[in-house]
Amino acid sequence: MEEQKQEEDVVGWAARDTSGVLFPFTFPKRAMKSDEITLKVLYCGICHTDLSIIKNEWGNSIYPVVPGHEVVGVVIEVGRAAHKFKSGDKVGVGYLAGSCFSCDSCEVGDENYCAEFVRSFNSSHPDGTKTFGGFAGSMVISERFAVKIPETMPLDKAAPLMCAGITVYAPMKRHGLDQPGLHLGVLGLGGLGHLAVKFGKAFGMRVTVISSTPDKEKEAIDALGADSFIVSSNEDQMKAARGTMDGIISTSSGALSLGTLITLLRVYGKLILVGSPNKPTELPTFGLISGGRSVAGSMIGGLKETQEMLDFAAEHRILPMVEVVGMNDVNDAMQRLARGDVRYRFVIDVANTICAT
């Protein structure tokens, strides 16, 4: 693609080392190609992945890191060969910024499983240019990797759907956990888990939250609409729930007892992991074999699925519970996120606070 002229610098916040502390950081705006758009970032959610990357917990951080992959913005410039959006459109950008377009996964809309996919931050495009995320004033992105935000959706609440929302929606649809009357278990009631509850109820399912935190029960049932609540350390409650669930979405990043979770599944039930445990887990096979049960993993979703998820969320008024913060408060928000002190997603008001740094 023919490239257009290099534009102005962009102001963002970046981590420079494994301390994960974010500082103001200026970088050149990437030259926009003819099939790309430039968006002014309005809001950006804070995902636990952002925290892991800025601290290099996964060993793949490329400093300086400008995090942020739950981005909502307004289009301010459109490349000559871009026809999907026009200036003024509200768009979302998630974890994906590029893929090969030609592999089996890309051809069926599973760009998230392309072996050559490019992350929207802490990554590089094939030409070597680095990707910087949504903790910044603007972003250049291929129009193929942006989706339309429904007009009725509040923009601050749309941001977490770009990662947390699609992360739970895609596997529920793919594994048939979207049918009225089925029983869904949701392990972990955080940014991902609370949205899994909301999607499950919108699908007409019976939803049980499984949590290690007893004081979340009232909110799970009264505010989120869950049908029941199980404390994972309560042996009587866990025993009573054995063999009752058609599927479980595990959103936890903590240590998992897969064998215990498998006992909660009905015959042919499915345990789907969308959170990455921080320690290796053992997988007892007898419980799988004896009940025809299965364990699967899932990572975000493709672009078609993401647009479908946003449209479904808008139709059914599925909105995350968020706490909006300013860019100057981002380091405090990261510390609180590490402690689990958020209900249930931080969202940065980028547009109104990025220039106040």
GROMACS .gro file of C-alpha atoms in nm, residues 53-284:
model
  232
   53ILE     CA    1   0.294  -0.683   2.990
   54ILE     CA    2   0.415  -0.363   3.154
   55LYS     CA    3   0.574  -0.576   3.428
   56ASN     CA    4   0.710  -0.832   3.178
   57GLU     CA    5   0.543  -1.117   3.365
   58TRP     CA    6   0.524  -1.320   3.045
   59GLY     CA    7   0.882  -1.245   2.937
   60ASN     CA    8   0.788  -1.086   2.603
   61SER     CA    9   0.774  -0.714   2.679
   62ILE     CA   10   0.945  -0.475   2.438
   63TYR     CA   11   1.009  -0.150   2.620
   64PRO     CA   12   0.894   0.121   2.604
   65VAL     CA   13   0.542  -0.027   2.620
   66VAL     CA   14   0.237   0.190   2.561
   67PRO     CA   15  -0.038  -0.050   2.674
   68GLY     CA   16  -0.410  -0.050   2.605
   69HIS     CA   17  -0.617  -0.280   2.383
   70GLU     CA   18  -0.974  -0.193   2.479
   71VAL     CA   19  -0.988   0.118   2.267
   72VAL     CA   20  -1.283   0.333   2.165
   73GLY     CA   21  -1.224   0.634   1.948
   74VAL     CA   22  -1.354   0.860   1.676
   75VAL     CA   23  -1.220   0.845   1.321
   76ILE     CA   24  -1.035   1.165   1.231
   77GLU     CA   25  -0.859   1.058   0.909
   78VAL     CA   26  -0.933   0.798   0.641
   79GLY     CA   27  -0.689   0.651   0.389
   80ARG     CA   28  -0.769   0.675   0.020
   81ALA     CA   29  -0.838   0.301  -0.013
   82ALA     CA   30  -1.033   0.275   0.313
   83HIS     CA   31  -1.410   0.255   0.265
   84LYS     CA   32  -1.544   0.090   0.580
   85PHE     CA   33  -1.550   0.408   0.792
   86LYS     CA   34  -1.575   0.782   0.750
   87SER     CA   35  -1.455   1.072   0.963
   88GLY     CA   36  -1.666   1.107   1.274
   89ASP     CA   37  -1.751   0.737   1.306
   90LYS     CA   38  -1.710   0.583   1.651
   91VAL     CA   39  -1.496   0.270   1.634
   92GLY     CA   40  -1.342   0.011   1.860
   93VAL     CA   41  -1.000  -0.157   1.847
   94GLY     CA   42  -0.911  -0.465   2.048
   95TYR     CA   43  -0.609  -0.692   2.083
   96LEU     CA   44  -0.558  -0.739   1.707
   97ALA     CA   45  -0.383  -0.496   1.476
   98GLY     CA   46  -0.287  -0.725   1.188
   99SER     CA   47  -0.277  -1.077   1.047
  100CYS     CA   48  -0.159  -1.255   0.733
  101PHE     CA   49  -0.505  -1.254   0.563
  102SER     CA   50  -0.425  -1.579   0.382
  103CYS     CA   51  -0.402  -1.868   0.630
  104ASP     CA   52  -0.686  -2.107   0.708
  105SER     CA   53  -0.773  -1.916   1.025
  106CYS     CA   54  -0.786  -1.576   0.854
  107GLU     CA   55  -0.995  -1.711   0.568
  108VAL     CA   56  -1.272  -1.820   0.807
  109GLY     CA   57  -1.262  -1.505   1.021
  110ASP     CA   58  -1.047  -1.642   1.303
  111GLU     CA   59  -0.778  -1.375   1.273
  112ASN     CA   60  -0.711  -1.419   1.646
  113TYR     CA   61  -0.560  -1.762   1.571
  114CYS     CA   62  -0.342  -1.651   1.282
  115ALA     CA   63   0.019  -1.758   1.348
  116GLU     CA   64   0.134  -1.415   1.229
  117PHE     CA   65  -0.121  -1.193   1.403
  118VAL     CA   66   0.001  -0.854   1.522
  119ARG     CA   67  -0.098  -0.729   1.865
  120SER     CA   68  -0.224  -0.373   1.896
  121PHE     CA   69   0.053  -0.299   2.145
  122ASN     CA   70   0.392  -0.447   2.239
  123SER     CA   71   0.432  -0.589   1.890
  124SER     CA   72   0.554  -0.494   1.542
  125HIS     CA   73   0.404  -0.483   1.195
  126PRO     CA   74   0.574  -0.681   0.917
  127ASP     CA   75   0.755  -0.363   0.807
  128GLY     CA   76   0.912  -0.336   1.153
  129THR     CA   77   0.709  -0.045   1.285
  130LYS     CA   78   0.618  -0.088   1.650
  131THR     CA   79   0.261  -0.094   1.777
  132PHE     CA   80   0.160   0.138   2.059
  133GLY     CA   81  -0.170   0.088   2.238
  134GLY     CA   82  -0.463   0.297   2.354
  135PHE     CA   83  -0.294   0.474   2.646
  136ALA     CA   84  -0.228   0.746   2.389
  137GLY     CA   85  -0.402   1.032   2.217
  138SER     CA   86  -0.440   0.868   1.877
  139MET     CA   87  -0.392   0.540   1.694
  140VAL     CA   88  -0.337   0.434   1.334
  141ILE     CA   89  -0.500   0.102   1.246
  142SER     CA   90  -0.601  -0.096   0.938
  143GLU     CA   91  -0.973  -0.043   0.882
  144ARG     CA   92  -1.006  -0.422   0.878
  145PHE     CA   93  -0.912  -0.434   1.247
  146ALA     CA   94  -1.159  -0.173   1.366
  147VAL     CA   95  -1.527  -0.234   1.439
  148LYS     CA   96  -1.826  -0.003   1.455
  149ILE     CA   97  -1.953   0.098   1.797
  150PRO     CA   98  -2.336   0.085   1.801
  151GLU     CA   99  -2.492   0.429   1.830
  152THR     CA  100  -2.690   0.342   2.143
  153MET     CA  101  -2.388   0.218   2.339
  154PRO     CA  102  -2.218   0.451   2.593
  155LEU     CA  103  -1.860   0.490   2.473
  156ASP     CA  104  -1.691   0.447   2.810
  157LYS     CA  105  -1.874   0.118   2.865
  158ALA     CA  106  -1.804  -0.002   2.512
  159ALA     CA  107  -1.429  -0.008   2.576
  160PRO     CA  108  -1.408  -0.323   2.797
  161LEU     CA  109  -1.619  -0.516   2.548
  162MET     CA  110  -1.329  -0.496   2.300
  163CYS     CA  111  -1.136  -0.753   2.505
  164ALA     CA  112  -1.328  -0.873   2.810
  165GLY     CA  113  -1.656  -0.890   2.620
  166ILE     CA  114  -1.536  -1.082   2.316
  167THR     CA  115  -1.318  -1.309   2.532
  168VAL     CA  116  -1.627  -1.460   2.698
  169TYR     CA  117  -1.879  -1.418   2.416
  170ALA     CA  118  -1.681  -1.600   2.145
  171PRO     CA  119  -1.630  -1.933   2.328
  172MET     CA  120  -1.987  -1.934   2.457
  173LYS     CA  121  -2.115  -1.909   2.099
  174ARG     CA  122  -1.858  -2.150   1.957
  175HIS     CA  123  -1.926  -2.421   2.214
  176GLY     CA  124  -2.304  -2.393   2.213
  177LEU     CA  125  -2.325  -2.229   2.553
  178ASP     CA  126  -2.579  -1.979   2.426
  179GLN     CA  127  -2.898  -2.186   2.444
  180PRO     CA  128  -3.191  -2.106   2.674
  181GLY     CA  129  -3.226  -2.344   2.965
  182LEU     CA  130  -2.865  -2.461   2.978
  183HIS     CA  131  -2.673  -2.423   3.304
  184LEU     CA  132  -2.357  -2.213   3.286
  185GLY     CA  133  -2.094  -2.190   3.557
  186VAL     CA  134  -1.874  -1.879   3.569
  187LEU     CA  135  -1.551  -1.916   3.764
  188GLY     CA  136  -1.423  -1.581   3.885
  189LEU     CA  137  -1.622  -1.260   3.916
  190GLY     CA  138  -1.398  -0.990   3.775
  191GLY     CA  139  -1.377  -0.799   3.450
  192LEU     CA  140  -1.435  -1.109   3.239
  193GLY     CA  141  -1.660  -1.300   3.478
  194HIS     CA  142  -1.919  -1.030   3.533
  195LEU     CA  143  -1.966  -1.000   3.156
  196ALA     CA  144  -1.994  -1.378   3.120
  197VAL     CA  145  -2.282  -1.364   3.370
  198LYS     CA  146  -2.453  -1.090   3.171
  199PHE     CA  147  -2.415  -1.266   2.836
  200GLY     CA  148  -2.530  -1.594   2.989
  201LYS     CA  149  -2.848  -1.437   3.122
  202ALA     CA  150  -2.912  -1.262   2.789
  203PHE     CA  151  -2.886  -1.604   2.620
  204GLY     CA  152  -3.155  -1.730   2.859
  205MET     CA  153  -2.926  -1.958   3.057
  206ARG     CA  154  -2.923  -2.045   3.425
  207VAL     CA  155  -2.601  -1.895   3.560
  208THR     CA  156  -2.406  -1.994   3.869
  209VAL     CA  157  -2.107  -1.792   3.984
  210ILE     CA  158  -1.819  -1.988   4.140
  211SER     CA  159  -1.596  -1.761   4.347
  212SER     CA  160  -1.343  -1.774   4.626
  213THR     CA  161  -1.482  -1.447   4.764
  214PRO     CA  162  -1.806  -1.491   4.964
  215ASP     CA  163  -1.881  -1.119   4.984
  216LYS     CA  164  -1.940  -1.105   4.608
  217GLU     CA  165  -2.257  -1.312   4.637
  218LYS     CA  166  -2.502  -1.026   4.686
  219GLU     CA  167  -2.369  -0.830   4.390
  220ALA     CA  168  -2.353  -1.140   4.169
  221ILE     CA  169  -2.721  -1.213   4.226
  222ASP     CA  170  -2.876  -0.872   4.288
  223ALA     CA  171  -2.673  -0.655   4.048
  224LEU     CA  172  -2.564  -0.897   3.778
  225GLY     CA  173  -2.862  -1.134   3.777
  226ALA     CA  174  -2.686  -1.463   3.852
  227ASP     CA  175  -2.921  -1.739   3.965
  228SER     CA  176  -2.693  -1.887   4.229
  229PHE     CA  177  -2.352  -1.848   4.390
  230ILE     CA  178  -2.103  -2.108   4.509
  231VAL     CA  179  -1.801  -2.042   4.730
  232SER     CA  180  -1.529  -2.259   4.580
  233SER     CA  181  -1.383  -2.347   4.921
  234ASN     CA  182  -1.721  -2.463   5.057
  235GLU     CA  183  -1.713  -2.840   5.017
  236ASP     CA  184  -2.086  -2.883   5.079
  237GLN     CA  185  -2.181  -2.628   4.812
  238MET     CA  186  -1.938  -2.774   4.561
  239LYS     CA  187  -2.060  -3.126   4.629
  240ALA     CA  188  -2.423  -3.024   4.584
  241ALA     CA  189  -2.341  -2.875   4.243
  242ARG     CA  190  -2.170  -3.186   4.104
  243GLY     CA  191  -2.293  -3.295   3.765
  244THR     CA  192  -2.527  -2.997   3.718
  245MET     CA  193  -2.352  -2.767   3.470
  246ASP     CA  194  -2.352  -2.786   3.092
  247GLY     CA  195  -2.045  -2.568   3.072
  248ILE     CA  196  -1.808  -2.360   3.279
  249ILE     CA  197  -1.626  -2.047   3.166
  250SER     CA  198  -1.309  -2.015   3.376
  251THR     CA  199  -1.197  -1.652   3.387
  252SER     CA  200  -0.955  -1.697   3.675
  253SER     CA  201  -0.582  -1.628   3.641
  254GLY     CA  202  -0.512  -1.792   3.978
  255ALA     CA  203  -0.426  -2.151   4.053
  256LEU     CA  204  -0.696  -2.389   3.929
  257SER     CA  205  -0.814  -2.726   4.050
  258LEU     CA  206  -0.932  -2.862   3.716
  259GLY     CA  207  -1.035  -3.194   3.864
  260THR     CA  208  -1.275  -3.026   4.104
  261LEU     CA  209  -1.426  -2.811   3.830
  262ILE     CA  210  -1.473  -3.110   3.603
  263THR     CA  211  -1.687  -3.279   3.867
  264LEU     CA  212  -1.939  -2.995   3.836
  265LEU     CA  213  -2.004  -3.075   3.470
  266ARG     CA  214  -2.281  -3.290   3.333
  267VAL     CA  215  -2.206  -3.566   3.086
  268TYR     CA  216  -2.055  -3.404   2.773
  269GLY     CA  217  -2.005  -3.083   2.967
  270LYS     CA  218  -1.733  -2.838   2.865
  271LEU     CA  219  -1.479  -2.650   3.076
  272ILE     CA  220  -1.348  -2.353   2.879
  273LEU     CA  221  -1.041  -2.165   2.996
  274VAL     CA  222  -1.021  -1.798   2.900
  275GLY     CA  223  -0.803  -1.686   3.192
  276SER     CA  224  -0.440  -1.793   3.195
  277PRO     CA  225  -0.349  -1.951   3.531
  278ASN     CA  226  -0.031  -1.813   3.683
  279LYS     CA  227   0.092  -2.163   3.769
  280PRO     CA  228   0.093  -2.490   3.569
  281THR     CA  229  -0.216  -2.700   3.629
  282GLU     CA  230  -0.269  -3.075   3.636
  283LEU     CA  231  -0.546  -3.228   3.429
  284PRO     CA  232  -0.697  -3.544   3.583
   0.00000   0.00000   0.00000
